[in-house]
Amino acid sequence: MGAAVRNGLLGIGVALASAGAALAQGTVGVPHPGQMNLSEPATPVMERLVALHTGLLWIITVITLFVLALMVYVMVKFRASANPVPSQTTHHTLLEVAWTVLPIFILIGIAIPSFRLLYFMDRTFEAGMTVKVVAHQWYWTYEYHDLKTAKNEVVSFDSYMLKKDDWAKLPDADKRTRPWLLAVDNELVVPVDTNVRVLVASTDVMHSWAVPAFGVKQDAIIGRTNETWFKATKEGVFYGQCSQICGKDHAYMPIAVRVVSKAEFEKWSAARKTAGFAAPAPAIEIAAVAPR
Ligand SMILES: [Cu+2]
């Protein structure tokens, strides 16, 4: 992409972001200093991931305390000083059956909600819109295949990390919602409360499109299209990073998703259809998603 075009896009991106600065005080999905837990959920998938994680933590805690108590009991009761003649016990059938069967039930109890969640995360059958994410060394291209320009071209644009100089020019209010190293020139814009099907592909090496607050992490692999989805339930800007090491600038291809109201999204998409960001169809052929 030519420098002039990129600068133009940058301008539009920055203007859009400023327009979004009102942003209804939306959430800014970034990690916080001292954060102990997972990201605050912004999708049903992430809500369920957090719930499963918390549930597992309880199970692990109870098991760990139980084993600790048993060990303390054994260490005290069967200490050498109180047992000059050691016990000769080698078997206890009931106990052995119990410590085999009980963990099986615990693991099944964990596996059932875990698999249900895996399938829930896998794909949506009721997509309100589809976005194709194409990874490159070292930026992302977003294609809105539901939005066509007057010339019948797919609305698509590249998303680069803001260079330090460009970031420094942002108004202070924007700097708070668009942190350095996460802010991009053109954010992925999606409507709130909408099932967004995400198709992920790559043109060079493996990358991974990940947004922690959405509970989404999908590998971008050359030669195939992976699918995932999210339904953002909060307005705001949510950040992620490429999560598959992909070369020297792996750390500098952040992901920014701006979730706006449906009315705001209509305005944005109408502008994109007429004003710009229109790019020719992608140069690479992406294989269709395999039916399942
Ligand atoms: Cu990467």
mmCIF file of C-alpha atoms and ligand atoms in Angstrom:
data_model
loop_
_atom_site.group_PDB
_atom_site.id
_atom_site.type_symbol
_atom_site.label_atom_id
_atom_site.label_comp_id
_atom_site.label_asym_id
_atom_site.label_seq_id
_atom_site.Cartn_x
_atom_site.Cartn_y
_atom_site.Cartn_z
ATOM 1 C CA MET A 1 0.000 0.000 0.000
ATOM 2 C CA GLY A 2 1.394 3.417 -0.958
ATOM 3 C CA ALA A 3 2.495 5.829 1.719
ATOM 4 C CA ALA A 4 -0.041 8.442 0.596
ATOM 5 C CA VAL A 5 -2.891 5.985 0.775
ATOM 6 C CA ARG A 6 -1.693 4.772 4.156
ATOM 7 C CA ASN A 7 -1.479 8.299 5.482
ATOM 8 C CA GLY A 8 -4.957 8.966 4.155
ATOM 9 C CA LEU A 9 -6.262 5.883 5.861
ATOM 10 C CA LEU A 10 -4.404 6.834 8.986
ATOM 11 C CA GLY A 11 -6.134 10.201 8.913
ATOM 12 C CA ILE A 12 -9.523 8.573 8.537
ATOM 13 C CA GLY A 13 -8.685 6.090 11.251
ATOM 14 C CA VAL A 14 -7.611 8.788 13.650
ATOM 15 C CA ALA A 15 -10.647 10.920 12.785
ATOM 16 C CA LEU A 16 -12.915 7.937 13.313
ATOM 17 C CA ALA A 17 -11.265 7.164 16.601
ATOM 18 C CA SER A 18 -11.697 10.756 17.706
ATOM 19 C CA ALA A 19 -15.329 10.630 16.678
ATOM 20 C CA GLY A 20 -15.538 7.488 18.746
ATOM 21 C CA ALA A 21 -13.824 9.242 21.634
ATOM 22 C CA ALA A 22 -17.256 9.950 23.050
ATOM 23 C CA LEU A 23 -17.448 6.155 22.981
ATOM 24 C CA ALA A 24 -20.209 6.209 25.579
ATOM 25 C CA GLN A 25 -17.427 5.657 28.121
ATOM 26 C CA GLY A 26 -17.134 2.173 26.720
ATOM 27 C CA THR A 27 -14.862 -0.442 28.080
ATOM 28 C CA VAL A 28 -11.219 -0.420 27.140
ATOM 29 C CA GLY A 29 -10.186 -4.032 26.977
ATOM 30 C CA VAL A 30 -6.531 -4.006 28.003
ATOM 31 C CA PRO A 31 -4.508 -5.731 30.708
ATOM 32 C CA HIS A 32 -4.128 -3.726 33.918
ATOM 33 C CA PRO A 33 -1.037 -3.379 36.103
ATOM 34 C CA GLY A 34 -1.178 -5.964 38.859
ATOM 35 C CA GLN A 35 -4.029 -7.819 37.185
ATOM 36 C CA MET A 36 -4.321 -11.285 38.728
ATOM 37 C CA ASN A 37 -7.210 -12.826 36.905
ATOM 38 C CA LEU A 38 -8.306 -13.312 33.322
ATOM 39 C CA SER A 39 -9.518 -10.382 31.234
ATOM 40 C CA GLU A 40 -12.906 -8.991 32.095
ATOM 41 C CA PRO A 41 -15.337 -10.799 29.790
ATOM 42 C CA ALA A 42 -16.942 -8.908 26.914
ATOM 43 C CA THR A 43 -18.563 -11.891 25.195
ATOM 44 C CA PRO A 44 -20.638 -14.901 26.292
ATOM 45 C CA VAL A 45 -17.698 -17.154 25.346
ATOM 46 C CA MET A 46 -15.338 -15.324 27.688
ATOM 47 C CA GLU A 47 -17.971 -15.306 30.449
ATOM 48 C CA ARG A 48 -18.165 -19.086 30.201
ATOM 49 C CA LEU A 49 -14.379 -19.432 30.018
ATOM 50 C CA VAL A 50 -14.010 -17.425 33.207
ATOM 51 C CA ALA A 51 -16.755 -19.459 34.916
ATOM 52 C CA LEU A 52 -15.074 -22.743 33.919
ATOM 53 C CA HIS A 53 -11.696 -21.437 35.035
ATOM 54 C CA THR A 54 -13.107 -20.370 38.404
ATOM 55 C CA GLY A 55 -14.910 -23.694 38.832
ATOM 56 C CA LEU A 56 -11.715 -25.620 38.072
ATOM 57 C CA LEU A 57 -9.807 -23.496 40.529
ATOM 58 C CA TRP A 58 -12.246 -24.536 43.276
ATOM 59 C CA ILE A 59 -11.928 -28.223 42.339
ATOM 60 C CA ILE A 60 -8.123 -28.002 42.272
ATOM 61 C CA THR A 61 -8.089 -26.211 45.624
ATOM 62 C CA VAL A 62 -10.288 -28.824 47.318
ATOM 63 C CA ILE A 63 -8.200 -31.700 45.885
ATOM 64 C CA THR A 64 -4.917 -30.064 46.895
ATOM 65 C CA LEU A 65 -6.124 -29.423 50.455
ATOM 66 C CA PHE A 66 -7.498 -32.977 50.702
ATOM 67 C CA VAL A 67 -4.148 -34.495 49.582
ATOM 68 C CA LEU A 68 -2.266 -32.173 51.934
ATOM 69 C CA ALA A 69 -4.491 -33.251 54.849
ATOM 70 C CA LEU A 70 -3.915 -36.931 54.011
ATOM 71 C CA MET A 71 -0.153 -36.402 53.889
ATOM 72 C CA VAL A 72 -0.103 -34.587 57.224
ATOM 73 C CA TYR A 73 -2.251 -37.349 58.746
ATOM 74 C CA VAL A 74 0.105 -40.069 57.438
ATOM 75 C CA MET A 75 3.224 -38.187 58.511
ATOM 76 C CA VAL A 76 1.924 -37.745 62.058
ATOM 77 C CA LYS A 77 0.152 -41.061 62.580
ATOM 78 C CA PHE A 78 2.791 -43.292 61.009
ATOM 79 C CA ARG A 79 5.897 -41.421 62.139
ATOM 80 C CA ALA A 80 8.874 -43.661 63.025
ATOM 81 C CA SER A 81 8.996 -42.671 66.687
ATOM 82 C CA ALA A 82 5.383 -43.796 67.278
ATOM 83 C CA ASN A 83 5.742 -46.928 65.141
ATOM 84 C CA PRO A 84 8.887 -48.833 66.090
ATOM 85 C CA VAL A 85 7.573 -51.784 64.067
ATOM 86 C CA PRO A 86 6.479 -50.502 60.620
ATOM 87 C CA SER A 87 3.148 -51.604 59.197
ATOM 88 C CA GLN A 88 3.448 -54.441 56.676
ATOM 89 C CA THR A 89 0.290 -53.437 54.785
ATOM 90 C CA THR A 90 0.712 -53.665 50.984
ATOM 91 C CA HIS A 91 -2.850 -53.768 49.596
ATOM 92 C CA HIS A 92 -6.264 -52.388 50.301
ATOM 93 C CA THR A 93 -8.596 -53.307 47.472
ATOM 94 C CA LEU A 94 -11.451 -51.010 48.431
ATOM 95 C CA LEU A 95 -9.092 -48.057 48.775
ATOM 96 C CA GLU A 96 -7.447 -48.746 45.425
ATOM 97 C CA VAL A 97 -10.825 -48.983 43.672
ATOM 98 C CA ALA A 98 -11.889 -45.751 45.374
ATOM 99 C CA TRP A 99 -8.818 -43.753 44.348
ATOM 100 C CA THR A 100 -9.222 -44.958 40.773
ATOM 101 C CA VAL A 101 -12.963 -44.490 40.407
ATOM 102 C CA LEU A 102 -13.277 -41.187 42.243
ATOM 103 C CA PRO A 103 -10.798 -39.324 39.995
ATOM 104 C CA ILE A 104 -12.555 -40.790 36.946
ATOM 105 C CA PHE A 105 -15.821 -39.227 38.103
ATOM 106 C CA ILE A 106 -14.068 -35.927 38.808
ATOM 107 C CA LEU A 107 -12.451 -35.928 35.343
ATOM 108 C CA ILE A 108 -15.764 -36.757 33.656
ATOM 109 C CA GLY A 109 -17.364 -33.967 35.672
ATOM 110 C CA ILE A 110 -14.725 -31.586 34.315
ATOM 111 C CA ALA A 111 -14.758 -32.939 30.759
ATOM 112 C CA ILE A 112 -18.484 -32.504 30.159
ATOM 113 C CA PRO A 113 -18.671 -28.704 30.684
ATOM 114 C CA SER A 114 -15.241 -28.348 29.068
ATOM 115 C CA PHE A 115 -16.301 -30.062 25.819
ATOM 116 C CA ARG A 116 -19.613 -28.226 25.792
ATOM 117 C CA LEU A 117 -17.705 -24.953 25.965
ATOM 118 C CA LEU A 118 -15.235 -26.048 23.263
ATOM 119 C CA TYR A 119 -18.123 -26.695 20.881
ATOM 120 C CA PHE A 120 -19.826 -23.453 21.890
ATOM 121 C CA MET A 121 -16.613 -21.536 21.118
ATOM 122 C CA ASP A 122 -16.048 -23.318 17.841
ATOM 123 C CA ARG A 123 -18.464 -21.520 15.568
ATOM 124 C CA THR A 124 -21.755 -19.717 15.402
ATOM 125 C CA PHE A 125 -24.573 -21.011 13.265
ATOM 126 C CA GLU A 126 -26.407 -17.707 13.365
ATOM 127 C CA ALA A 127 -23.863 -15.176 12.196
ATOM 128 C CA GLY A 128 -25.133 -11.609 11.886
ATOM 129 C CA MET A 129 -22.074 -10.707 9.836
ATOM 130 C CA THR A 130 -18.804 -12.162 8.649
ATOM 131 C CA VAL A 131 -15.362 -10.633 8.881
ATOM 132 C CA LYS A 132 -12.342 -12.167 7.248
ATOM 133 C CA VAL A 133 -9.063 -11.574 9.035
ATOM 134 C CA VAL A 134 -6.005 -12.038 6.864
ATOM 135 C CA ALA A 135 -2.679 -12.042 8.670
ATOM 136 C CA HIS A 136 0.545 -10.755 7.163
ATOM 137 C CA GLN A 137 4.048 -10.087 8.386
ATOM 138 C CA TRP A 138 3.291 -7.806 10.283
ATOM 139 C CA TYR A 139 -0.197 -6.408 10.044
ATOM 140 C CA TRP A 140 -3.788 -7.526 9.607
ATOM 141 C CA THR A 141 -6.236 -7.062 6.770
ATOM 142 C CA TYR A 142 -9.926 -6.963 7.620
ATOM 143 C CA GLU A 143 -12.458 -7.807 4.923
ATOM 144 C CA TYR A 144 -16.172 -7.210 5.360
ATOM 145 C CA HIS A 145 -17.698 -9.578 2.860
ATOM 146 C CA ASP A 146 -21.214 -8.403 3.744
ATOM 147 C CA LEU A 147 -20.316 -4.819 2.770
ATOM 148 C CA LYS A 148 -19.789 -3.999 -0.876
ATOM 149 C CA THR A 149 -18.848 -0.653 -2.348
ATOM 150 C CA ALA A 150 -20.681 0.952 -5.271
ATOM 151 C CA LYS A 151 -18.159 -0.819 -7.497
ATOM 152 C CA ASN A 152 -19.123 -4.117 -5.886
ATOM 153 C CA GLU A 153 -15.797 -4.443 -4.151
ATOM 154 C CA VAL A 154 -15.507 -5.950 -0.717
ATOM 155 C CA VAL A 155 -14.880 -3.301 1.939
ATOM 156 C CA SER A 156 -11.458 -4.093 3.273
ATOM 157 C CA PHE A 157 -8.550 -2.312 4.859
ATOM 158 C CA ASP A 158 -5.204 -2.929 6.491
ATOM 159 C CA SER A 159 -4.603 -2.435 10.183
ATOM 160 C CA TYR A 160 -1.123 -1.401 11.278
ATOM 161 C CA MET A 161 0.183 -0.559 14.715
ATOM 162 C CA LEU A 162 0.443 3.218 15.135
ATOM 163 C CA LYS A 163 4.033 4.355 14.817
ATOM 164 C CA LYS A 164 5.276 6.168 17.899
ATOM 165 C CA ASP A 165 5.272 9.548 16.152
ATOM 166 C CA ASP A 166 1.683 9.142 15.004
ATOM 167 C CA TRP A 167 0.602 7.898 18.405
ATOM 168 C CA ALA A 168 2.250 10.913 20.082
ATOM 169 C CA LYS A 169 0.020 13.187 17.990
ATOM 170 C CA LEU A 170 -3.196 11.678 19.378
ATOM 171 C CA PRO A 171 -5.216 13.845 21.779
ATOM 172 C CA ASP A 172 -4.586 12.884 25.411
ATOM 173 C CA ALA A 173 -8.118 11.526 25.804
ATOM 174 C CA ASP A 174 -7.454 9.138 22.938
ATOM 175 C CA LYS A 175 -4.139 8.050 24.379
ATOM 176 C CA ARG A 176 -5.969 6.623 27.368
ATOM 177 C CA THR A 177 -8.225 4.448 25.252
ATOM 178 C CA ARG A 178 -5.594 3.732 22.608
ATOM 179 C CA PRO A 179 -2.425 2.717 24.427
ATOM 180 C CA TRP A 180 0.950 2.820 22.745
ATOM 181 C CA LEU A 181 1.874 -0.538 21.179
ATOM 182 C CA LEU A 182 -1.785 -1.543 21.048
ATOM 183 C CA ALA A 183 -3.293 1.381 19.131
ATOM 184 C CA VAL A 184 -3.699 0.782 15.411
ATOM 185 C CA ASP A 185 -4.417 3.065 12.482
ATOM 186 C CA ASN A 186 -7.584 1.252 11.380
ATOM 187 C CA GLU A 187 -9.541 -0.690 13.956
ATOM 188 C CA LEU A 188 -11.858 -3.544 13.210
ATOM 189 C CA VAL A 189 -15.309 -2.036 13.752
ATOM 190 C CA VAL A 190 -18.223 -4.275 14.688
ATOM 191 C CA PRO A 191 -21.717 -3.749 16.077
ATOM 192 C CA VAL A 192 -22.565 -4.688 19.642
ATOM 193 C CA ASP A 193 -24.748 -7.727 20.422
ATOM 194 C CA THR A 194 -24.154 -9.274 17.023
ATOM 195 C CA ASN A 195 -22.772 -12.703 16.272
ATOM 196 C CA VAL A 196 -19.655 -11.992 14.232
ATOM 197 C CA ARG A 197 -18.269 -14.924 12.310
ATOM 198 C CA VAL A 198 -14.510 -14.544 11.974
ATOM 199 C CA LEU A 199 -12.632 -16.326 9.199
ATOM 200 C CA VAL A 200 -8.902 -16.315 9.820
ATOM 201 C CA ALA A 201 -6.263 -16.856 7.144
ATOM 202 C CA SER A 202 -2.656 -15.954 6.461
ATOM 203 C CA THR A 203 -0.618 -15.022 3.422
ATOM 204 C CA ASP A 204 2.870 -15.826 4.698
ATOM 205 C CA VAL A 205 3.614 -17.562 7.990
ATOM 206 C CA MET A 206 1.518 -18.655 10.957
ATOM 207 C CA HIS A 207 -0.024 -15.920 13.082
ATOM 208 C CA SER A 208 -2.820 -16.011 15.627
ATOM 209 C CA TRP A 209 -5.687 -13.572 16.001
ATOM 210 C CA ALA A 210 -6.372 -13.235 19.701
ATOM 211 C CA VAL A 211 -8.558 -10.895 21.744
ATOM 212 C CA PRO A 212 -8.507 -11.937 25.426
ATOM 213 C CA ALA A 213 -11.675 -10.096 26.492
ATOM 214 C CA PHE A 214 -13.565 -11.977 23.764
ATOM 215 C CA GLY A 215 -12.067 -15.354 24.671
ATOM 216 C CA VAL A 216 -10.940 -15.628 21.058
ATOM 217 C CA LYS A 217 -7.637 -17.007 19.828
ATOM 218 C CA GLN A 218 -7.577 -18.478 16.362
ATOM 219 C CA ASP A 219 -4.465 -19.489 14.464
ATOM 220 C CA ALA A 220 -3.960 -17.958 11.027
ATOM 221 C CA ILE A 221 -2.462 -20.620 8.822
ATOM 222 C CA ILE A 222 -1.459 -20.280 5.207
ATOM 223 C CA GLY A 223 -3.534 -22.443 2.879
ATOM 224 C CA ARG A 224 -6.530 -22.835 5.101
ATOM 225 C CA THR A 225 -9.301 -20.794 6.651
ATOM 226 C CA ASN A 226 -10.028 -21.180 10.326
ATOM 227 C CA GLU A 227 -13.292 -20.089 11.827
ATOM 228 C CA THR A 228 -14.263 -18.636 15.154
ATOM 229 C CA TRP A 229 -16.831 -16.132 16.368
ATOM 230 C CA PHE A 230 -17.630 -13.588 19.005
ATOM 231 C CA LYS A 231 -20.605 -11.579 20.198
ATOM 232 C CA ALA A 232 -19.436 -8.478 21.986
ATOM 233 C CA THR A 233 -21.929 -7.493 24.663
ATOM 234 C CA LYS A 234 -20.178 -4.259 25.648
ATOM 235 C CA GLU A 235 -19.307 -1.206 23.615
ATOM 236 C CA GLY A 236 -15.711 -0.119 23.711
ATOM 237 C CA VAL A 237 -12.309 -0.919 22.305
ATOM 238 C CA PHE A 238 -10.818 -4.320 22.914
ATOM 239 C CA TYR A 239 -7.196 -5.118 22.299
ATOM 240 C CA GLY A 240 -5.260 -8.232 21.508
ATOM 241 C CA GLN A 241 -1.991 -9.230 19.945
ATOM 242 C CA CYS A 242 -0.718 -11.728 17.466
ATOM 243 C CA SER A 243 -0.273 -14.857 19.556
ATOM 244 C CA GLN A 244 1.810 -17.058 17.316
ATOM 245 C CA ILE A 245 5.410 -16.022 16.970
ATOM 246 C CA CYS A 246 5.764 -14.953 13.362
ATOM 247 C CA GLY A 247 9.020 -13.091 12.880
ATOM 248 C CA LYS A 248 10.873 -10.005 13.976
ATOM 249 C CA ASP A 249 7.849 -7.707 14.251
ATOM 250 C CA HIS A 250 5.579 -10.254 15.903
ATOM 251 C CA ALA A 251 5.262 -7.951 18.905
ATOM 252 C CA TYR A 252 4.160 -5.051 16.708
ATOM 253 C CA MET A 253 0.996 -6.275 15.049
ATOM 254 C CA PRO A 254 -1.650 -5.579 17.690
ATOM 255 C CA ILE A 255 -5.361 -6.157 17.226
ATOM 256 C CA ALA A 256 -7.926 -3.487 18.034
ATOM 257 C CA VAL A 257 -11.651 -4.140 17.846
ATOM 258 C CA ARG A 258 -14.018 -1.221 18.263
ATOM 259 C CA VAL A 259 -17.489 -2.328 19.333
ATOM 260 C CA VAL A 260 -20.108 0.300 18.567
ATOM 261 C CA SER A 261 -23.887 0.538 18.711
ATOM 262 C CA LYS A 262 -25.785 -0.884 15.764
ATOM 263 C CA ALA A 263 -26.795 2.610 14.648
ATOM 264 C CA GLU A 264 -23.180 3.768 14.825
ATOM 265 C CA PHE A 265 -22.089 0.748 12.835
ATOM 266 C CA GLU A 266 -24.669 1.497 10.137
ATOM 267 C CA LYS A 267 -23.241 4.995 9.834
ATOM 268 C CA TRP A 268 -19.696 3.680 9.704
ATOM 269 C CA SER A 269 -20.449 1.032 7.109
ATOM 270 C CA ALA A 270 -22.381 3.480 4.926
ATOM 271 C CA ALA A 271 -19.350 5.774 4.971
ATOM 272 C CA ARG A 272 -16.995 2.923 4.155
ATOM 273 C CA LYS A 273 -19.151 1.771 1.267
ATOM 274 C CA THR A 274 -19.056 5.158 -0.397
ATOM 275 C CA ALA A 275 -15.953 6.936 0.816
ATOM 276 C CA GLY A 276 -13.130 4.533 0.780
ATOM 277 C CA PHE A 277 -11.204 1.684 2.266
ATOM 278 C CA ALA A 278 -12.449 -0.144 -0.795
ATOM 279 C CA ALA A 279 -9.776 -2.474 -1.968
ATOM 280 C CA PRO A 280 -9.738 -4.955 -4.792
ATOM 281 C CA ALA A 281 -10.639 -8.525 -3.978
ATOM 282 C CA PRO A 282 -7.879 -10.270 -2.067
ATOM 283 C CA ALA A 283 -5.056 -11.498 -4.243
ATOM 284 C CA ILE A 284 -4.920 -14.866 -2.576
ATOM 285 C CA GLU A 285 -7.366 -17.672 -3.040
ATOM 286 C CA ILE A 286 -8.696 -18.855 0.289
ATOM 287 C CA ALA A 287 -10.113 -22.345 0.394
ATOM 288 C CA ALA A 288 -13.732 -22.575 1.424
ATOM 289 C CA VAL A 289 -14.424 -23.550 4.994
ATOM 290 C CA ALA A 290 -14.708 -27.301 5.121
ATOM 291 C CA PRO A 291 -18.230 -28.452 5.997
ATOM 292 C CA ARG A 292 -18.533 -30.345 9.205
HETATM 293 CU CU CU B 1 2.774 -12.870 15.081
#
